[in-house]
GROMACS .gro file of C-alpha atoms in nm:
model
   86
    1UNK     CA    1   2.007 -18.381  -9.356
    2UNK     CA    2   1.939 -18.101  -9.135
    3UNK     CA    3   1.642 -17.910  -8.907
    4UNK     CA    4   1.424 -18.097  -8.681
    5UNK     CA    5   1.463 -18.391  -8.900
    6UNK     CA    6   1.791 -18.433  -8.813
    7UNK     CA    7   1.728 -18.364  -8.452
    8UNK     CA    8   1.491 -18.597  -8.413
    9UNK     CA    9   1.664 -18.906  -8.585
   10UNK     CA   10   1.920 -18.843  -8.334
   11UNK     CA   11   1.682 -18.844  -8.043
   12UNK     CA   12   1.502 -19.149  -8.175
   13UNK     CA   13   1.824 -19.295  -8.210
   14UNK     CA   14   1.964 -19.245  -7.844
   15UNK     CA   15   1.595 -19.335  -7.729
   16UNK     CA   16   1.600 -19.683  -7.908
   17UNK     CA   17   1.973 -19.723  -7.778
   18UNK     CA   18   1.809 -19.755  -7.386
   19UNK     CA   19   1.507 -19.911  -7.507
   20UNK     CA   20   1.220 -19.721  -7.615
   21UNK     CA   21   0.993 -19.832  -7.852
   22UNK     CA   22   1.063 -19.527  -8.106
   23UNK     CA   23   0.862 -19.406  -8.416
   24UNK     CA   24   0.923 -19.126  -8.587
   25UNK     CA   25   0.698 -18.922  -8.782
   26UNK     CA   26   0.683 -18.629  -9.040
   27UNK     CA   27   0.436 -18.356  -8.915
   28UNK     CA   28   0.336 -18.276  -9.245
   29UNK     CA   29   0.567 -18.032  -9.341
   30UNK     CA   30   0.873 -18.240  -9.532
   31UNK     CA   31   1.158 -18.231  -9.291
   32UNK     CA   32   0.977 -18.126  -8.992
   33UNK     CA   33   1.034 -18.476  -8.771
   34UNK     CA   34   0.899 -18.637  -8.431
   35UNK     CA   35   1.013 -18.872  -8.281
   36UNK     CA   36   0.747 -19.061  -8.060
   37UNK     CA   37   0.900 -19.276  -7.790
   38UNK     CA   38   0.720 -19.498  -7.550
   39UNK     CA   39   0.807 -19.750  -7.245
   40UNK     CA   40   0.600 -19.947  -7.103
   41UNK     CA   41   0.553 -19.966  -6.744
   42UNK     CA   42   0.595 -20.242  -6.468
   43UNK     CA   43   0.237 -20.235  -6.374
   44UNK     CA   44  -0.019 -20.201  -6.700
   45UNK     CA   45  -0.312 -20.095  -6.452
   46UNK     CA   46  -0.144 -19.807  -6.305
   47UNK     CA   47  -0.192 -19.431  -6.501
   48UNK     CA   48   0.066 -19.325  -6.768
   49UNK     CA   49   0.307 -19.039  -6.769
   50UNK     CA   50   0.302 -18.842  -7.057
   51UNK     CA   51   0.686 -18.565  -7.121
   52UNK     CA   52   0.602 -18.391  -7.422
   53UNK     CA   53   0.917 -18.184  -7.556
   54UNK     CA   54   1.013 -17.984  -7.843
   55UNK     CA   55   1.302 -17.976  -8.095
   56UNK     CA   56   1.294 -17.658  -8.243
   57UNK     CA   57   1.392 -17.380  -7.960
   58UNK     CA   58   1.399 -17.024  -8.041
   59UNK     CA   59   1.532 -16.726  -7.829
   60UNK     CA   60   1.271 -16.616  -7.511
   61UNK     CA   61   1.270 -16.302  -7.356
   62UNK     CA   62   1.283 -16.335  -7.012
   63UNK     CA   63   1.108 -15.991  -6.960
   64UNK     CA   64   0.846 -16.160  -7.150
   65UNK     CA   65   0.704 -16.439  -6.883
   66UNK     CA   66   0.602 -16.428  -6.556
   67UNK     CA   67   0.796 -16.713  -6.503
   68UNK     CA   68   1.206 -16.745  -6.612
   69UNK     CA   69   1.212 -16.893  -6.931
   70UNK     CA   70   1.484 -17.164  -6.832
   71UNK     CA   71   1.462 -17.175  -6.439
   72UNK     CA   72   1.274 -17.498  -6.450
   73UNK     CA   73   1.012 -17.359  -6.188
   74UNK     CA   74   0.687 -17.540  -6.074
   75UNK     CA   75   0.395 -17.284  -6.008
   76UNK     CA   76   0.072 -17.313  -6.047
   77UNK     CA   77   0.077 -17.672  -6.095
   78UNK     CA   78   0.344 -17.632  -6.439
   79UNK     CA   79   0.707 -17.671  -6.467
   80UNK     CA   80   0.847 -17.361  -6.662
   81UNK     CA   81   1.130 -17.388  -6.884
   82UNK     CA   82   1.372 -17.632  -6.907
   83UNK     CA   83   1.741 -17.667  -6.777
   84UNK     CA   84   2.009 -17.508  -6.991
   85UNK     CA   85   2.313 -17.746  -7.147
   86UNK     CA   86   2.651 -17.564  -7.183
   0.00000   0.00000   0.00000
């Protein structure tokens, strides 16, 4: 087992493990996983909050965006990029 399906059995996992309500489904290409995680809130009658990420990650070209790629900026009402593990 490897790819995104691996990836996101392991994020489903670790979800579960501080409990989220996990599923995980195939995109409809074999092997290429989500993992859909929800918990519920303390008060049903306020709005949701939606993070949407992604497990496959590719190079970016910095000199390509107007914003870093990883500097985890908010402009324009977005927040670019992501933090960087080492």
């Amino acid at each position: 087992m490897v790819g995104e399906r691996a990836a996101a059995e392991y994020v489903a996992e670790k979800l579960a493990e501080v409990g989220y309500e996990v599923t995980y489904l195939e995109s409809g290409a074999k092997g290429r996983g989500n993992a859909i995680a929800r918990l519920p809130g303390a008060d049903p009658g306020r709005g949701a909050l939606l993070v949407h990420a992604h497990l496959d990650v590719v190079p970016a070209d910095a000199t390509e965006w107007s914003v870093h790629p990883l500097s985890g900026e908010v402009s324009g009402g977005y927040l670019w990029g992501a933090a960087r593990s080492t």
